[in-house]
Coordinates of C-alpha atoms and ligand atoms in Angstrom, one line a residue:
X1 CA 158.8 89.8 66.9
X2 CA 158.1 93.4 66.7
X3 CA 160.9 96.1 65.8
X4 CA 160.9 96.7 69.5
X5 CA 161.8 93.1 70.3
X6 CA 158.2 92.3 71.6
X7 CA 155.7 90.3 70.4
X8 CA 152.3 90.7 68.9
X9 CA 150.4 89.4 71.8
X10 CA 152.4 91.0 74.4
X11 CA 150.4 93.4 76.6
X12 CA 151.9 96.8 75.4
X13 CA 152.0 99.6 77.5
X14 CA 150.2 101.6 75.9
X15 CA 147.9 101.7 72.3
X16 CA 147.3 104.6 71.1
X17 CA 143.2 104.5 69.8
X18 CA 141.1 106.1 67.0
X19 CA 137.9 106.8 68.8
X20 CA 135.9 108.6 66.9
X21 CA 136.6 111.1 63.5
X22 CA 139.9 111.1 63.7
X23 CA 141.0 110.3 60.7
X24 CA 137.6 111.8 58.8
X25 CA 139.0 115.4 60.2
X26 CA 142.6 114.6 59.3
X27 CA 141.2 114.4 55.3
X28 CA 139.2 117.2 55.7
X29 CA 142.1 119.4 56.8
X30 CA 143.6 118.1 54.1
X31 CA 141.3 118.3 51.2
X32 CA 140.4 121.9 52.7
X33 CA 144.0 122.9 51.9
X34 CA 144.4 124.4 56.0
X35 CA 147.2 122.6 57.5
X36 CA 149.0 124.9 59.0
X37 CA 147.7 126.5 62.6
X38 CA 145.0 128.2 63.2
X39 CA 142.4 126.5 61.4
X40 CA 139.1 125.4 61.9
X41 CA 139.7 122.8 63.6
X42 CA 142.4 124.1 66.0
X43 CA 139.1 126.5 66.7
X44 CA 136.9 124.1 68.0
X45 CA 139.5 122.1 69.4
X46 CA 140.3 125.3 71.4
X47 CA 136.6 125.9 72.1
X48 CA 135.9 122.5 73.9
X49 CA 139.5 122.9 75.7
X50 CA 138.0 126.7 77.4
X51 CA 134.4 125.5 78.2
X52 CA 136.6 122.2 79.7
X53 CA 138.4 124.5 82.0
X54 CA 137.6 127.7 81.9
X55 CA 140.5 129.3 80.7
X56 CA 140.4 132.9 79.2
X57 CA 142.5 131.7 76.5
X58 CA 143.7 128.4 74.9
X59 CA 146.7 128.3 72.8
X60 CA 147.1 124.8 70.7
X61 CA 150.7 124.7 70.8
X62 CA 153.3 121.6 69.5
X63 CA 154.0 119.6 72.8
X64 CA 153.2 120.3 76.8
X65 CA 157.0 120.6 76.6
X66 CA 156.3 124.3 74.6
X67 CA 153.6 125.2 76.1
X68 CA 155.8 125.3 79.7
X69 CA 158.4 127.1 77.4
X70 CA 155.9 129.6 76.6
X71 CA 155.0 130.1 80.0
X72 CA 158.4 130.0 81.0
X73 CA 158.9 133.4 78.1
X74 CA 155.1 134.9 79.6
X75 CA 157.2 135.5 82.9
X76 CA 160.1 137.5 81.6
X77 CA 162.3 135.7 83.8
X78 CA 165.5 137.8 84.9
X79 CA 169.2 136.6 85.9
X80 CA 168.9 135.4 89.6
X81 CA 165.3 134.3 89.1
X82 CA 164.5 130.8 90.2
X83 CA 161.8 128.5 90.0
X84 CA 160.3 125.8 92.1
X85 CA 159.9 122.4 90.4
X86 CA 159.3 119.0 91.5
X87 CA 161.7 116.6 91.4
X88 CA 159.7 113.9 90.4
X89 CA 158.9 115.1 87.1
X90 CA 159.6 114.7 83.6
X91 CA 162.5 116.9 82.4
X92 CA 160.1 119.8 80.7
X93 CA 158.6 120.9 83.7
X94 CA 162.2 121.8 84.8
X95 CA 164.1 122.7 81.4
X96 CA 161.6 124.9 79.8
X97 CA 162.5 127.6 82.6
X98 CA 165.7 127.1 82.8
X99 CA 166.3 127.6 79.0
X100 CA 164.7 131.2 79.4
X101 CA 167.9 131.9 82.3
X102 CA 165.9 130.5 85.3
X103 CA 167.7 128.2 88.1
X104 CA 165.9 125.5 89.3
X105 CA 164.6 124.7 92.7
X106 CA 164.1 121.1 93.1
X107 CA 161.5 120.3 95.7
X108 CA 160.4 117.1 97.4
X109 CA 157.1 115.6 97.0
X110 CA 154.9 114.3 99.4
X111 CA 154.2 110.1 99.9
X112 CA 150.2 110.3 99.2
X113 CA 149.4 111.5 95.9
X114 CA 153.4 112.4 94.5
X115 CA 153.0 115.9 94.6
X116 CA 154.9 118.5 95.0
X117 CA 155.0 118.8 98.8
X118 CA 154.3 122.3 100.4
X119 CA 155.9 121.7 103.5
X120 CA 159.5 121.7 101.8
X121 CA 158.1 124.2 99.4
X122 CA 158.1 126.6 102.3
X123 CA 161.4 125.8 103.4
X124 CA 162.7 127.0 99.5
X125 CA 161.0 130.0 99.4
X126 CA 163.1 133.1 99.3
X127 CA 163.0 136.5 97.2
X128 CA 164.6 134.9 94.1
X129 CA 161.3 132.2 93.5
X130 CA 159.4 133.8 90.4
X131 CA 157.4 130.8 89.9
X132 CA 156.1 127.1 91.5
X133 CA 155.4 124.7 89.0
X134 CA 153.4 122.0 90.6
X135 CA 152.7 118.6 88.6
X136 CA 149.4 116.6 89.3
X137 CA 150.9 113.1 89.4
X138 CA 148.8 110.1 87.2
X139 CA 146.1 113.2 87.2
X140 CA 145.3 113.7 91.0
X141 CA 145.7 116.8 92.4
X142 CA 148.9 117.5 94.4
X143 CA 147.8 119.3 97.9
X144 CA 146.9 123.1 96.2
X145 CA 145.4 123.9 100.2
X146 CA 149.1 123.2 101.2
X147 CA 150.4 125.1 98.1
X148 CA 148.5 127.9 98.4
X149 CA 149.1 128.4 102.1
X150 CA 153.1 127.9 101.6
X151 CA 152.9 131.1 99.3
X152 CA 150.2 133.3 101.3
X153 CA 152.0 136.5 101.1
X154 CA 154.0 136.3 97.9
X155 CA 151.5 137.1 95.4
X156 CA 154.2 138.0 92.9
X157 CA 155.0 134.1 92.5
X158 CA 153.6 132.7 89.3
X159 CA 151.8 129.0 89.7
X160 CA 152.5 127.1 86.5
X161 CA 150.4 124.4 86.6
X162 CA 152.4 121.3 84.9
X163 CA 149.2 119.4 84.0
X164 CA 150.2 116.9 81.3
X165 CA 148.5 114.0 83.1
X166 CA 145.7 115.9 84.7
X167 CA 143.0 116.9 82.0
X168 CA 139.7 116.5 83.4
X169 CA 140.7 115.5 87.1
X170 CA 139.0 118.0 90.0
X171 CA 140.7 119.3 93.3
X172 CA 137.8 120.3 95.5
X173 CA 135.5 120.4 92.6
X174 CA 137.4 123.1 90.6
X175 CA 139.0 122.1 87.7
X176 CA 143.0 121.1 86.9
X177 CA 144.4 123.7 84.6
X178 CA 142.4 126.3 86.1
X179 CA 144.5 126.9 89.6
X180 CA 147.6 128.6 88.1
X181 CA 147.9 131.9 86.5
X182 CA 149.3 129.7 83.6
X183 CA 148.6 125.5 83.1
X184 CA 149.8 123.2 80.3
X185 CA 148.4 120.1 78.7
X186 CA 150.2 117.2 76.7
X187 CA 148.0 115.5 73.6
X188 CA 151.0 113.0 73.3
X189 CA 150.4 109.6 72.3
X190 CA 150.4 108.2 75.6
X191 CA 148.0 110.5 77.2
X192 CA 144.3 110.4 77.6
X193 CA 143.7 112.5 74.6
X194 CA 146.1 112.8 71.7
X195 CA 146.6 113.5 68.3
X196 CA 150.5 112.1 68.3
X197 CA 152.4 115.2 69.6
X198 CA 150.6 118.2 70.9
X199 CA 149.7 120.1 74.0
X200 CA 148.1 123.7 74.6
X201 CA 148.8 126.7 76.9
X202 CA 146.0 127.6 79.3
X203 CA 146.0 131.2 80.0
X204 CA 143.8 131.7 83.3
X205 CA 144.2 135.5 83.9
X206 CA 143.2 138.5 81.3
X207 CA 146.3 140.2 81.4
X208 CA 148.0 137.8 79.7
X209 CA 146.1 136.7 76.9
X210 CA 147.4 139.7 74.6
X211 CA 151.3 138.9 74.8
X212 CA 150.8 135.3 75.0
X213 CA 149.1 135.7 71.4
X214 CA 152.1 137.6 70.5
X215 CA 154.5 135.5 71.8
X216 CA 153.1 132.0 70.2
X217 CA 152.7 133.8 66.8
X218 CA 156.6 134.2 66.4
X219 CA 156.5 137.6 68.5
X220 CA 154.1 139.5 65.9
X221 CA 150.4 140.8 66.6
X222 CA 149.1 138.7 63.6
X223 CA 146.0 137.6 66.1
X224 CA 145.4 140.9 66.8
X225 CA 145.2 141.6 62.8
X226 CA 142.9 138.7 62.1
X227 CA 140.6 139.9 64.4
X228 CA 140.4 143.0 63.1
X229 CA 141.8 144.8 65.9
X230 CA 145.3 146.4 64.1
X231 CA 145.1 147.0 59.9
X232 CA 148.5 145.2 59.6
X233 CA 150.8 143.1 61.6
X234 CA 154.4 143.0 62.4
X235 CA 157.1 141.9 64.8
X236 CA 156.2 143.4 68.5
X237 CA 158.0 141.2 70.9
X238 CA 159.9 137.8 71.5
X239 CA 158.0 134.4 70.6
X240 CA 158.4 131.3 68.3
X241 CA 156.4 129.4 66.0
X242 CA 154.4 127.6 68.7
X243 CA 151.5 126.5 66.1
X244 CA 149.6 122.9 66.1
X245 CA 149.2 122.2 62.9
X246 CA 145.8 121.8 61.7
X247 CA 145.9 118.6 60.2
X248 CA 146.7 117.4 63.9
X249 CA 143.9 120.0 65.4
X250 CA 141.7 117.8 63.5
X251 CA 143.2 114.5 65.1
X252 CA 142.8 116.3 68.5
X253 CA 139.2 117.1 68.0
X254 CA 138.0 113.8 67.0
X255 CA 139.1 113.0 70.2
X256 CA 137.7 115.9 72.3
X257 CA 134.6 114.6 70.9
X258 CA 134.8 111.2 72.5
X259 CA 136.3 112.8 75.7
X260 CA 133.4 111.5 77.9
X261 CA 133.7 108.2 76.3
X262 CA 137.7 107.9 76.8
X263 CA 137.5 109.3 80.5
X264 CA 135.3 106.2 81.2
X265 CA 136.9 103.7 79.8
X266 CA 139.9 105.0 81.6
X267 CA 138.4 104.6 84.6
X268 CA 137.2 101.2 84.0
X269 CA 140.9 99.9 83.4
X270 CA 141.6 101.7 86.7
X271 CA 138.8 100.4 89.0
X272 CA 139.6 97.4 87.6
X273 CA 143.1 97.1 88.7
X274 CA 142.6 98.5 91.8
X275 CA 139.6 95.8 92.6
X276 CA 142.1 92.9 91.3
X277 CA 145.2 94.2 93.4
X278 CA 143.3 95.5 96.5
X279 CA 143.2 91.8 98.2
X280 CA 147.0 91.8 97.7
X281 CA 148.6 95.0 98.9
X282 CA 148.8 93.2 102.6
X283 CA 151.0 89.8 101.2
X284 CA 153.3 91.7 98.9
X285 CA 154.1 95.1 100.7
X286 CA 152.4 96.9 97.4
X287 CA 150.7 100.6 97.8
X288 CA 148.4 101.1 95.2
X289 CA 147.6 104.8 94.2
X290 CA 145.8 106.7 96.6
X291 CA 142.6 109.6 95.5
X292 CA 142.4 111.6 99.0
X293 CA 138.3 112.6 99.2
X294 CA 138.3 116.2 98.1
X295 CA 139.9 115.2 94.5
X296 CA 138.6 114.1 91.2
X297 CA 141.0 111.6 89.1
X298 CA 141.9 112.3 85.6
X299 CA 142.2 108.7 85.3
X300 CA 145.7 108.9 83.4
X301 CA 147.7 106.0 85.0
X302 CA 148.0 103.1 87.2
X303 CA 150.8 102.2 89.1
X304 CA 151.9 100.3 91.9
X305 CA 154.4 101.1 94.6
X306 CA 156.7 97.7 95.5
X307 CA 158.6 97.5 98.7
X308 CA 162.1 98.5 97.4
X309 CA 164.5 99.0 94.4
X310 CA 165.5 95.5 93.6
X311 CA 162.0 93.9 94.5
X312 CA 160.8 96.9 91.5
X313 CA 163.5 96.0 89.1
X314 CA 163.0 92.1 89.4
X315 CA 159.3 92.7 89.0
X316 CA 159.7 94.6 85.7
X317 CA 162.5 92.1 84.4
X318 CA 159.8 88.9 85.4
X319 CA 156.4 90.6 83.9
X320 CA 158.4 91.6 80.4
X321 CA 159.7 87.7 80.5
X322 CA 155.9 87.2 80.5
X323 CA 155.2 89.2 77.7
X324 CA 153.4 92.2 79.5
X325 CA 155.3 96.0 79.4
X326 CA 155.3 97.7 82.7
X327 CA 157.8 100.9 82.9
X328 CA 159.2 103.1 85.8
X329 CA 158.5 106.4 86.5
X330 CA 160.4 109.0 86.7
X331 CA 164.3 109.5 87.5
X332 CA 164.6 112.0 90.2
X333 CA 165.7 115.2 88.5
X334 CA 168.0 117.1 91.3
X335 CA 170.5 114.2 90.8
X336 CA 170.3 114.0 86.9
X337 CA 173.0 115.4 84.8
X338 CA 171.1 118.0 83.2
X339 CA 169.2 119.3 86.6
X340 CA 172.8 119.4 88.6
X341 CA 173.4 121.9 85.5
X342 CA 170.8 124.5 86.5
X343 CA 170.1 123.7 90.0
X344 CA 170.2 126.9 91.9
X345 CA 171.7 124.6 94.5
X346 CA 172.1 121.3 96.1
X347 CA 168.8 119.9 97.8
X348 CA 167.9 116.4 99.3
X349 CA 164.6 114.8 97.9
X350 CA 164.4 111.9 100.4
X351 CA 160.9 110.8 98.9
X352 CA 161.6 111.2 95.7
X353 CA 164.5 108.9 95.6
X354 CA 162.6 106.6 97.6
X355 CA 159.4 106.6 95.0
X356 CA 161.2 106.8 91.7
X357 CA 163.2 103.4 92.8
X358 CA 159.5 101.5 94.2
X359 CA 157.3 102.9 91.6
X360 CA 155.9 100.5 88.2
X361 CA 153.4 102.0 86.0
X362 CA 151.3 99.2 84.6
X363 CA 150.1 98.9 81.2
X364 CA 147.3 101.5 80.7
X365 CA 145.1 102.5 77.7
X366 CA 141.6 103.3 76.7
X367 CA 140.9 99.3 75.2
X368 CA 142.9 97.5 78.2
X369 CA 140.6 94.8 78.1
X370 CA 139.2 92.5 81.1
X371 CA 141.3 89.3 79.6
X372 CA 144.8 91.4 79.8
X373 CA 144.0 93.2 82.9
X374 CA 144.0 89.6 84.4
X375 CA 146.8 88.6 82.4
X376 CA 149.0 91.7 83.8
X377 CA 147.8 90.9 87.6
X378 CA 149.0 87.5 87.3
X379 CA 152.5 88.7 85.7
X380 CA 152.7 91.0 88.4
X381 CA 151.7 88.7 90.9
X382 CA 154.1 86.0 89.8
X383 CA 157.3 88.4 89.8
X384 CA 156.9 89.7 93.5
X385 CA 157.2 87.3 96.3
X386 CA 154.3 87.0 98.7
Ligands
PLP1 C1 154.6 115.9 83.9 C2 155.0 116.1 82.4 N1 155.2 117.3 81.9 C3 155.5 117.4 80.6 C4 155.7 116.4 79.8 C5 156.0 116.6 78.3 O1 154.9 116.4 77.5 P1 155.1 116.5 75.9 O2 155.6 115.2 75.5 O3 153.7 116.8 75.4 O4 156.0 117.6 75.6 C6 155.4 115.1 80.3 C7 155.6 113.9 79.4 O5 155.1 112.9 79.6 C8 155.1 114.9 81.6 O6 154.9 113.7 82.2

């Protein structure tokens, strides 16, 4: 047995992998004596990140979870301001704005990809929304055509896109990260590419790239002194020490590196499942998840949708009896302890109560291989009746 009570040939559900120079970089960084931000290799790591998706600016920051703080400071959010998050979501998407003074909006999503859903968007919007903050579920795109339409005429609303699991995955052939005025990314060690606990603020418009220098360098114009463009620097505006460190830059850039490498494998383990589950959805009342046409996966996750709550939870008690970890994903936010705290006020989210209780991620990483792929259908097969 394992500290975590599992043993060694359980199917974990996730493995974090070197896949390239990982380690090589980490030494150099290292050796170099540049560990702290802004090294070279939070440079290049930032370089492949803006020709990725286009940003004007990337800022290598410690988490996803501070980048959405950041962009939650970027907005200068006033008393009375509220912001638009899903419910289904992991608790960042909603806490970062509501630490800055924000109350939170929760909104539904919609039964196809788990996105936000724009038809209850529109039914939230009033003159206090300073921002939507939609989250592209397992790395499809939620419906942005439905988004954008549900805020036609309210150009001063901020879109924050939440895009932790969506690196690399396309809605009508542009890019995830580039549809906000601000996007965020997680490098944590159970995304597609990580270097243990990291993320980066995409800054899509000009206007902000200035402050948002200012703001991740602890509130000073330091950036602005490196490049030459102020002969000293000093404290200018609000901010905090938002800084990868370059020792984990290095991490993250032997990763970049191998990006087209990961995203395949990825998406391997994922064509897989779906080819193994497909001839079962019919017998066991399971949904697997759904691509609409016009979107591009990031290939982050696979999960399955069971018939109901108890049919989930027996599922996930039956597989981990056969040595294989599935989890759950998430628990609705607007009824949590923490979002009944800064809810702006009550709202139902039928779907995501119904979702949260019928959803199982399987176990999904980069080296899944064919053998445990099989070994996880056949858990899952076994704990669901037919
Ligand atoms: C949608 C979403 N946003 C934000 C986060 C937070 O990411 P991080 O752990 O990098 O702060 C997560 C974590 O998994 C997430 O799923």
């Amino acid at each position: 047995m394992t500290e975590r009570g599992s043993t060694t040939d359980d199917i974990r559900f996730n493995v974090p992998a070197l896949e390239g120079r990982e380690l090589e970089y980490m030494q150099q960084a290292v050796t170099a004596g540049h560990t702290s931000a802004g090294g070279p290799f939070s440079k290049q790591a930032a370089e492949v990140l803006q020709a990725e998706t286009g940003a004007e600016e990337v800022l290598l920051t410690t988490s996803c979870t501070s980048a959405l703080e950041l962009s939650a400071m970027l907005l200068d959010l006033q008393p009375g301001d509220t912001v638009v998050v899903p419910s289904f979501t992991f608790t960042s998407s909603a806490l970062a704005f509501a630490r800055e003074g924000a109350k939170i909006v929760f909104c539904d999503i919609e039964p196809q990809t788990l996105g936000l859903d724009p038809a209850h968007l529109e039914s939230l919007l009033d003159d206090s929304v300073r921002a939507v903050v939609p989250v592209h579920y397992a790395g499809v795109a939620c419906d942005m055509e439905g988004l954008g339409k549900a805020l036609e005429g309210r150009p001063d609303v901020a879109v924050v896109e939440d895009n932790a699991h969506g690196l690399f995955g396309r809605w009508q052939g542009r890019r995830l990260g580039h549809l906000g005025r601000f996007a965020t990314l997680s490098f944590h060690e159970t995304k597609n590419i990580i270097c243990g606990e990291g993320g980066a603020l995409l800054v899509n418009e000009g206007r902000d790239v200035d402050r948002a220098r200012v703001l991740y360098d602890k509130g000073t114009n330091r950036r602005a002194f490196f490049l030459g463009q102020v002969d000293k620097y000093s404290w200018m505006d609000t901010g905090s020490s938002f800084g990868l460190s370059d020792l984990l830059a290095g991490y993250l850039f032997g990763q970049l590196e191998q990006r087209e490498v990961i995203q395949a494998k990825r998406r391997t383990v994922f064509d897989r499942y779906a080819a193994m589950l497909s001839p079962h959805v019919a017998d066991r009342g399971i949904s697997l998840p759904v691509v609409p046409p016009d979107r591009e996966s990031a290939y982050h996750m696979f999960y399955v949708l069971l018939p109901d709550r108890a049919t989930r939870d027996d599922a996930l008690q039956g597989m981990r009896s056969l040595g294989v970890q599935p989890t759950f994903h998430y628990v609705p936010l607007h009824s949590s302890v923490g979002g009944r705290k800064v809810a702006a006020r009550a709202v139902d989210c039928p779907v995501t109560d119904d979702i949260s209780g019928r959803l199982m991620r399987l176990p999904f990483h980069n080296n899944l291989t064919e053998a445990q792929s099989e070994r996880v259908v056949a858990a899952l097969l076994s704990s669901v009746p037919a």
